Amino acid sequence: MVNPVNYQLHTSTGECLITIEPVYEEIAGGDLFATGRYILIDRGTTIGEIRVDGESVECEWNSEDILADENVHRIVEFIREYNEPELAGYLD
């Protein structure tokens, strides 16, 4: 994932539109490095961050709106399977 993407999350309290924003760091030479960190935003408010490293997943929450483990799992699966639309032609 290169660009922020919206994800429709179905929860027990209703549907949420979560924006998943990947975090990149600049390394030597000005290249960008994917960190495996993703900021989660709900209705314009940052609710937390997911860090994905192989099979390991860590979460850090900024608010009382903590997502249930099953919802975190859904988001992580979405991130892993996501195919950036404008990059899809380069991956074939």
mmCIF file of N, CA and C in Angstrom:
data_model
loop_
_atom_site.group_PDB
_atom_site.id
_atom_site.type_symbol
_atom_site.label_atom_id
_atom_site.label_comp_id
_atom_site.label_asym_id
_atom_site.label_seq_id
_atom_site.Cartn_x
_atom_site.Cartn_y
_atom_site.Cartn_z
ATOM 1 N N MET A 1 0.853 -1.173 0.000
ATOM 2 C CA MET A 1 0.000 0.000 0.000
ATOM 3 C C MET A 1 0.897 1.233 0.000
ATOM 4 N N VAL A 2 0.623 2.105 -0.956
ATOM 5 C CA VAL A 2 1.415 3.316 -1.095
ATOM 6 C C VAL A 2 0.630 4.540 -0.645
ATOM 7 N N ASN A 3 -0.618 4.601 -1.031
ATOM 8 C CA ASN A 3 -1.469 5.748 -0.718
ATOM 9 C C ASN A 3 -2.490 5.393 0.358
ATOM 10 N N PRO A 4 -3.009 6.390 1.074
ATOM 11 C CA PRO A 4 -4.087 6.113 2.027
ATOM 12 C C PRO A 4 -5.281 5.508 1.302
ATOM 13 N N VAL A 5 -5.987 4.628 1.985
ATOM 14 C CA VAL A 5 -7.159 3.973 1.406
ATOM 15 C C VAL A 5 -8.255 3.888 2.462
ATOM 16 N N ASN A 6 -9.498 3.995 2.017
ATOM 17 C CA ASN A 6 -10.640 3.863 2.920
ATOM 18 C C ASN A 6 -11.071 2.407 2.978
ATOM 19 N N TYR A 7 -11.421 1.962 4.183
ATOM 20 C CA TYR A 7 -11.858 0.584 4.409
ATOM 21 C C TYR A 7 -13.156 0.606 5.191
ATOM 22 N N GLN A 8 -14.186 -0.044 4.650
ATOM 23 C CA GLN A 8 -15.477 -0.130 5.318
ATOM 24 C C GLN A 8 -15.416 -1.283 6.311
ATOM 25 N N LEU A 9 -15.449 -0.949 7.598
ATOM 26 C CA LEU A 9 -15.341 -1.940 8.661
ATOM 27 C C LEU A 9 -16.716 -2.170 9.262
ATOM 28 N N HIS A 10 -17.161 -3.416 9.264
ATOM 29 C CA HIS A 10 -18.451 -3.782 9.834
ATOM 30 C C HIS A 10 -18.220 -4.233 11.275
ATOM 31 N N THR A 11 -18.758 -3.493 12.237
ATOM 32 C CA THR A 11 -18.580 -3.818 13.650
ATOM 33 C C THR A 11 -19.930 -4.130 14.276
ATOM 34 N N SER A 12 -19.902 -4.572 15.509
ATOM 35 C CA SER A 12 -21.144 -4.886 16.224
ATOM 36 C C SER A 12 -21.972 -3.631 16.502
ATOM 37 N N THR A 13 -21.335 -2.466 16.489
ATOM 38 C CA THR A 13 -22.050 -1.210 16.743
ATOM 39 C C THR A 13 -22.420 -0.479 15.457
ATOM 40 N N GLY A 14 -22.122 -1.085 14.317
ATOM 41 C CA GLY A 14 -22.442 -0.458 13.038
ATOM 42 C C GLY A 14 -21.236 -0.444 12.116
ATOM 43 N N GLU A 15 -21.359 0.322 11.052
ATOM 44 C CA GLU A 15 -20.276 0.406 10.081
ATOM 45 C C GLU A 15 -19.427 1.650 10.317
ATOM 46 N N CYS A 16 -18.122 1.495 10.116
ATOM 47 C CA CYS A 16 -17.177 2.600 10.250
ATOM 48 C C CYS A 16 -16.380 2.688 8.952
ATOM 49 N N LEU A 17 -16.098 3.888 8.534
ATOM 50 C CA LEU A 17 -15.225 4.097 7.391
ATOM 51 C C LEU A 17 -13.858 4.470 7.951
ATOM 52 N N ILE A 18 -12.939 3.527 7.915
ATOM 53 C CA ILE A 18 -11.598 3.708 8.465
ATOM 54 C C ILE A 18 -10.652 4.064 7.323
ATOM 55 N N THR A 19 -9.883 5.140 7.496
ATOM 56 C CA THR A 19 -8.827 5.467 6.545
ATOM 57 C C THR A 19 -7.545 4.830 7.057
ATOM 58 N N ILE A 20 -6.905 4.050 6.195
ATOM 59 C CA ILE A 20 -5.643 3.392 6.530
ATOM 60 C C ILE A 20 -4.545 4.142 5.787
ATOM 61 N N GLU A 21 -3.642 4.746 6.555
ATOM 62 C CA GLU A 21 -2.584 5.565 5.955
ATOM 63 C C GLU A 21 -1.220 4.928 6.232
ATOM 64 N N PRO A 22 -0.526 4.457 5.182
ATOM 65 C CA PRO A 22 0.786 3.851 5.393
ATOM 66 C C PRO A 22 1.820 4.896 5.799
ATOM 67 N N VAL A 23 2.774 4.474 6.618
ATOM 68 C CA VAL A 23 3.833 5.369 7.083
ATOM 69 C C VAL A 23 5.134 4.970 6.386
ATOM 70 N N TYR A 24 5.763 5.955 5.757
ATOM 71 C CA TYR A 24 7.046 5.749 5.078
ATOM 72 C C TYR A 24 8.104 6.621 5.732
ATOM 73 N N GLU A 25 9.344 6.160 5.693
ATOM 74 C CA GLU A 25 10.475 6.945 6.179
ATOM 75 C C GLU A 25 11.441 7.169 5.028
ATOM 76 N N GLU A 26 12.037 8.339 5.019
ATOM 77 C CA GLU A 26 13.022 8.651 3.989
ATOM 78 C C GLU A 26 14.374 8.112 4.424
ATOM 79 N N ILE A 27 15.026 7.390 3.508
ATOM 80 C CA ILE A 27 16.356 6.855 3.801
ATOM 81 C C ILE A 27 17.371 7.548 2.899
ATOM 82 N N ALA A 28 18.630 7.199 3.054
ATOM 83 C CA ALA A 28 19.706 7.831 2.287
ATOM 84 C C ALA A 28 19.378 7.882 0.803
ATOM 85 N N GLY A 29 19.668 9.010 0.181
ATOM 86 C CA GLY A 29 19.415 9.176 -1.236
ATOM 87 C C GLY A 29 18.008 9.638 -1.548
ATOM 88 N N GLY A 30 17.199 9.856 -0.511
ATOM 89 C CA GLY A 30 15.841 10.345 -0.716
ATOM 90 C C GLY A 30 14.817 9.275 -1.020
ATOM 91 N N ASP A 31 15.239 8.000 -1.015
ATOM 92 C CA ASP A 31 14.282 6.921 -1.254
ATOM 93 C C ASP A 31 13.362 6.756 -0.051
ATOM 94 N N LEU A 32 12.154 6.273 -0.309
ATOM 95 C CA LEU A 32 11.192 6.019 0.760
ATOM 96 C C LEU A 32 11.197 4.543 1.113
ATOM 97 N N PHE A 33 11.067 4.261 2.400
ATOM 98 C CA PHE A 33 11.100 2.915 2.940
ATOM 99 C C PHE A 33 9.771 2.623 3.629
ATOM 100 N N ALA A 34 9.115 1.537 3.237
ATOM 101 C CA ALA A 34 7.864 1.127 3.894
ATOM 102 C C ALA A 34 8.185 0.611 5.286
ATOM 103 N N THR A 35 7.546 1.174 6.304
ATOM 104 C CA THR A 35 7.847 0.833 7.689
ATOM 105 C C THR A 35 7.012 -0.312 8.237
ATOM 106 N N GLY A 36 5.904 -0.643 7.563
ATOM 107 C CA GLY A 36 4.995 -1.646 8.111
ATOM 108 C C GLY A 36 4.050 -1.049 9.143
ATOM 109 N N ARG A 37 4.072 0.271 9.267
ATOM 110 C CA ARG A 37 3.183 0.977 10.198
ATOM 111 C C ARG A 37 2.040 1.599 9.396
ATOM 112 N N TYR A 38 0.845 1.541 9.979
ATOM 113 C CA TYR A 38 -0.335 2.092 9.331
ATOM 114 C C TYR A 38 -1.140 2.869 10.370
ATOM 115 N N ILE A 39 -1.419 4.113 10.058
ATOM 116 C CA ILE A 39 -2.223 4.956 10.939
ATOM 117 C C ILE A 39 -3.684 4.745 10.576
ATOM 118 N N LEU A 40 -4.521 4.570 11.602
ATOM 119 C CA LEU A 40 -5.952 4.371 11.395
ATOM 120 C C LEU A 40 -6.699 5.637 11.795
ATOM 121 N N ILE A 41 -7.552 6.110 10.887
ATOM 122 C CA ILE A 41 -8.286 7.350 11.109
ATOM 123 C C ILE A 41 -9.769 7.061 10.938
ATOM 124 N N ASP A 42 -10.565 7.499 11.911
ATOM 125 C CA ASP A 42 -12.011 7.333 11.867
ATOM 126 C C ASP A 42 -12.665 8.702 12.003
ATOM 127 N N ARG A 43 -13.399 9.128 10.997
ATOM 128 C CA ARG A 43 -14.095 10.425 10.986
ATOM 129 C C ARG A 43 -13.151 11.585 11.295
ATOM 130 N N GLY A 44 -11.977 11.560 10.685
ATOM 131 C CA GLY A 44 -11.029 12.655 10.828
ATOM 132 C C GLY A 44 -10.186 12.616 12.083
ATOM 133 N N THR A 45 -10.371 11.610 12.921
ATOM 134 C CA THR A 45 -9.617 11.497 14.167
ATOM 135 C C THR A 45 -8.730 10.258 14.128
ATOM 136 N N THR A 46 -7.455 10.428 14.429
ATOM 137 C CA THR A 46 -6.542 9.299 14.487
ATOM 138 C C THR A 46 -6.886 8.459 15.706
ATOM 139 N N ILE A 47 -7.244 7.193 15.453
ATOM 140 C CA ILE A 47 -7.621 6.329 16.576
ATOM 141 C C ILE A 47 -6.484 5.417 17.009
ATOM 142 N N GLY A 48 -5.488 5.242 16.149
ATOM 143 C CA GLY A 48 -4.369 4.402 16.542
ATOM 144 C C GLY A 48 -3.493 4.029 15.375
ATOM 145 N N GLU A 49 -2.652 3.035 15.644
ATOM 146 C CA GLU A 49 -1.673 2.594 14.663
ATOM 147 C C GLU A 49 -1.533 1.085 14.744
ATOM 148 N N ILE A 50 -1.404 0.471 13.570
ATOM 149 C CA ILE A 50 -1.126 -0.961 13.482
ATOM 150 C C ILE A 50 0.264 -1.114 12.898
ATOM 151 N N ARG A 51 1.061 -2.006 13.499
ATOM 152 C CA ARG A 51 2.383 -2.314 12.979
ATOM 153 C C ARG A 51 2.395 -3.790 12.576
ATOM 154 N N VAL A 52 2.733 -4.041 11.315
ATOM 155 C CA VAL A 52 2.738 -5.391 10.769
ATOM 156 C C VAL A 52 4.164 -5.749 10.391
ATOM 157 N N ASP A 53 4.673 -6.826 10.979
ATOM 158 C CA ASP A 53 6.017 -7.307 10.688
ATOM 159 C C ASP A 53 5.928 -8.812 10.502
ATOM 160 N N GLY A 54 5.789 -9.238 9.248
ATOM 161 C CA GLY A 54 5.590 -10.665 8.988
ATOM 162 C C GLY A 54 4.271 -11.115 9.574
ATOM 163 N N GLU A 55 4.319 -12.085 10.465
ATOM 164 C CA GLU A 55 3.103 -12.576 11.123
ATOM 165 C C GLU A 55 2.801 -11.811 12.411
ATOM 166 N N SER A 56 3.731 -10.990 12.874
ATOM 167 C CA SER A 56 3.556 -10.223 14.101
ATOM 168 C C SER A 56 2.745 -8.952 13.836
ATOM 169 N N VAL A 57 1.757 -8.699 14.700
ATOM 170 C CA VAL A 57 0.929 -7.498 14.595
ATOM 171 C C VAL A 57 0.868 -6.845 15.967
ATOM 172 N N GLU A 58 1.145 -5.544 16.005
ATOM 173 C CA GLU A 58 1.051 -4.779 17.241
ATOM 174 C C GLU A 58 0.123 -3.602 17.007
ATOM 175 N N CYS A 59 -0.600 -3.213 18.047
ATOM 176 C CA CYS A 59 -1.519 -2.079 17.957
ATOM 177 C C CYS A 59 -1.240 -1.103 19.079
ATOM 178 N N GLU A 60 -1.438 0.159 18.772
ATOM 179 C CA GLU A 60 -1.331 1.220 19.772
ATOM 180 C C GLU A 60 -2.513 2.149 19.530
ATOM 181 N N TRP A 61 -3.282 2.430 20.574
ATOM 182 C CA TRP A 61 -4.504 3.219 20.441
ATOM 183 C C TRP A 61 -4.339 4.597 21.056
ATOM 184 N N ASN A 62 -4.910 5.601 20.394
ATOM 185 C CA ASN A 62 -4.845 6.985 20.860
ATOM 186 C C ASN A 62 -6.112 7.418 21.572
ATOM 187 N N SER A 63 -7.114 6.575 21.549
ATOM 188 C CA SER A 63 -8.399 6.975 22.108
ATOM 189 C C SER A 63 -9.023 5.796 22.828
ATOM 190 N N GLU A 64 -10.221 6.017 23.331
ATOM 191 C CA GLU A 64 -10.951 4.955 23.999
ATOM 192 C C GLU A 64 -11.608 4.027 22.988
ATOM 193 N N ASP A 65 -11.617 4.414 21.724
ATOM 194 C CA ASP A 65 -12.212 3.603 20.668
ATOM 195 C C ASP A 65 -11.242 2.523 20.215
ATOM 196 N N ILE A 66 -11.067 1.519 21.045
ATOM 197 C CA ILE A 66 -10.155 0.421 20.737
ATOM 198 C C ILE A 66 -10.911 -0.595 19.889
ATOM 199 N N LEU A 67 -10.325 -0.979 18.776
ATOM 200 C CA LEU A 67 -10.966 -1.969 17.912
ATOM 201 C C LEU A 67 -10.796 -3.362 18.495
ATOM 202 N N ALA A 68 -11.822 -4.176 18.345
ATOM 203 C CA ALA A 68 -11.770 -5.566 18.797
ATOM 204 C C ALA A 68 -10.729 -6.323 17.961
ATOM 205 N N ASP A 69 -10.183 -7.379 18.541
ATOM 206 C CA ASP A 69 -9.153 -8.177 17.857
ATOM 207 C C ASP A 69 -9.620 -8.650 16.483
ATOM 208 N N GLU A 70 -10.881 -9.058 16.370
ATOM 209 C CA GLU A 70 -11.380 -9.542 15.080
ATOM 210 C C GLU A 70 -11.377 -8.434 14.033
ATOM 211 N N ASN A 71 -11.632 -7.189 14.449
ATOM 212 C CA ASN A 71 -11.600 -6.063 13.517
ATOM 213 C C ASN A 71 -10.176 -5.712 13.114
ATOM 214 N N VAL A 72 -9.257 -5.794 14.056
ATOM 215 C CA VAL A 72 -7.842 -5.580 13.733
ATOM 216 C C VAL A 72 -7.393 -6.634 12.729
ATOM 217 N N HIS A 73 -7.805 -7.877 12.956
ATOM 218 C CA HIS A 73 -7.455 -8.971 12.039
ATOM 219 C C HIS A 73 -7.985 -8.683 10.633
ATOM 220 N N ARG A 74 -9.219 -8.201 10.519
ATOM 221 C CA ARG A 74 -9.797 -7.880 9.216
ATOM 222 C C ARG A 74 -8.994 -6.791 8.505
ATOM 223 N N ILE A 75 -8.611 -5.773 9.249
ATOM 224 C CA ILE A 75 -7.833 -4.676 8.659
ATOM 225 C C ILE A 75 -6.471 -5.169 8.200
ATOM 226 N N VAL A 76 -5.814 -5.981 9.023
ATOM 227 C CA VAL A 76 -4.491 -6.514 8.665
ATOM 228 C C VAL A 76 -4.594 -7.383 7.416
ATOM 229 N N GLU A 77 -5.613 -8.221 7.325
ATOM 230 C CA GLU A 77 -5.800 -9.044 6.127
ATOM 231 C C GLU A 77 -6.035 -8.175 4.901
ATOM 232 N N PHE A 78 -6.809 -7.095 5.068
ATOM 233 C CA PHE A 78 -7.037 -6.173 3.965
ATOM 234 C C PHE A 78 -5.721 -5.553 3.504
ATOM 235 N N ILE A 79 -4.894 -5.118 4.452
ATOM 236 C CA ILE A 79 -3.594 -4.516 4.122
ATOM 237 C C ILE A 79 -2.728 -5.513 3.367
ATOM 238 N N ARG A 80 -2.673 -6.737 3.839
ATOM 239 C CA ARG A 80 -1.823 -7.756 3.212
ATOM 240 C C ARG A 80 -2.277 -8.095 1.795
ATOM 241 N N GLU A 81 -3.575 -8.064 1.556
ATOM 242 C CA GLU A 81 -4.110 -8.454 0.251
ATOM 243 C C GLU A 81 -4.322 -7.270 -0.693
ATOM 244 N N TYR A 82 -4.161 -6.051 -0.194
ATOM 245 C CA TYR A 82 -4.476 -4.869 -0.986
ATOM 246 C C TYR A 82 -3.523 -4.728 -2.172
ATOM 247 N N ASN A 83 -4.091 -4.412 -3.319
ATOM 248 C CA ASN A 83 -3.333 -4.202 -4.545
ATOM 249 C C ASN A 83 -3.582 -2.762 -4.982
ATOM 250 N N GLU A 84 -2.583 -1.925 -4.888
ATOM 251 C CA GLU A 84 -2.712 -0.510 -5.255
ATOM 252 C C GLU A 84 -3.200 -0.400 -6.702
ATOM 253 N N PRO A 85 -4.360 0.232 -6.953
ATOM 254 C CA PRO A 85 -4.922 0.260 -8.319
ATOM 255 C C PRO A 85 -3.959 0.773 -9.389
ATOM 256 N N GLU A 86 -3.278 1.890 -9.146
ATOM 257 C CA GLU A 86 -2.396 2.438 -10.185
ATOM 258 C C GLU A 86 -1.113 1.653 -10.336
ATOM 259 N N LEU A 87 -0.801 0.761 -9.397
ATOM 260 C CA LEU A 87 0.420 -0.051 -9.494
ATOM 261 C C LEU A 87 0.130 -1.462 -10.003
ATOM 262 N N ALA A 88 -1.147 -1.828 -10.078
ATOM 263 C CA ALA A 88 -1.522 -3.200 -10.418
ATOM 264 C C ALA A 88 -0.941 -3.631 -11.764
ATOM 265 N N GLY A 89 -0.879 -2.755 -12.743
ATOM 266 C CA GLY A 89 -0.332 -3.104 -14.053
ATOM 267 C C GLY A 89 1.134 -3.452 -14.006
ATOM 268 N N TYR A 90 1.867 -2.898 -13.034
ATOM 269 C CA TYR A 90 3.296 -3.174 -12.921
ATOM 270 C C TYR A 90 3.577 -4.510 -12.231
ATOM 271 N N LEU A 91 2.581 -5.038 -11.527
ATOM 272 C CA LEU A 91 2.786 -6.261 -10.767
ATOM 273 C C LEU A 91 2.520 -7.518 -11.582
ATOM 274 N N ASP A 92 1.863 -7.399 -12.731
ATOM 275 C CA ASP A 92 1.505 -8.576 -13.532
ATOM 276 C C ASP A 92 2.699 -9.161 -14.240
#
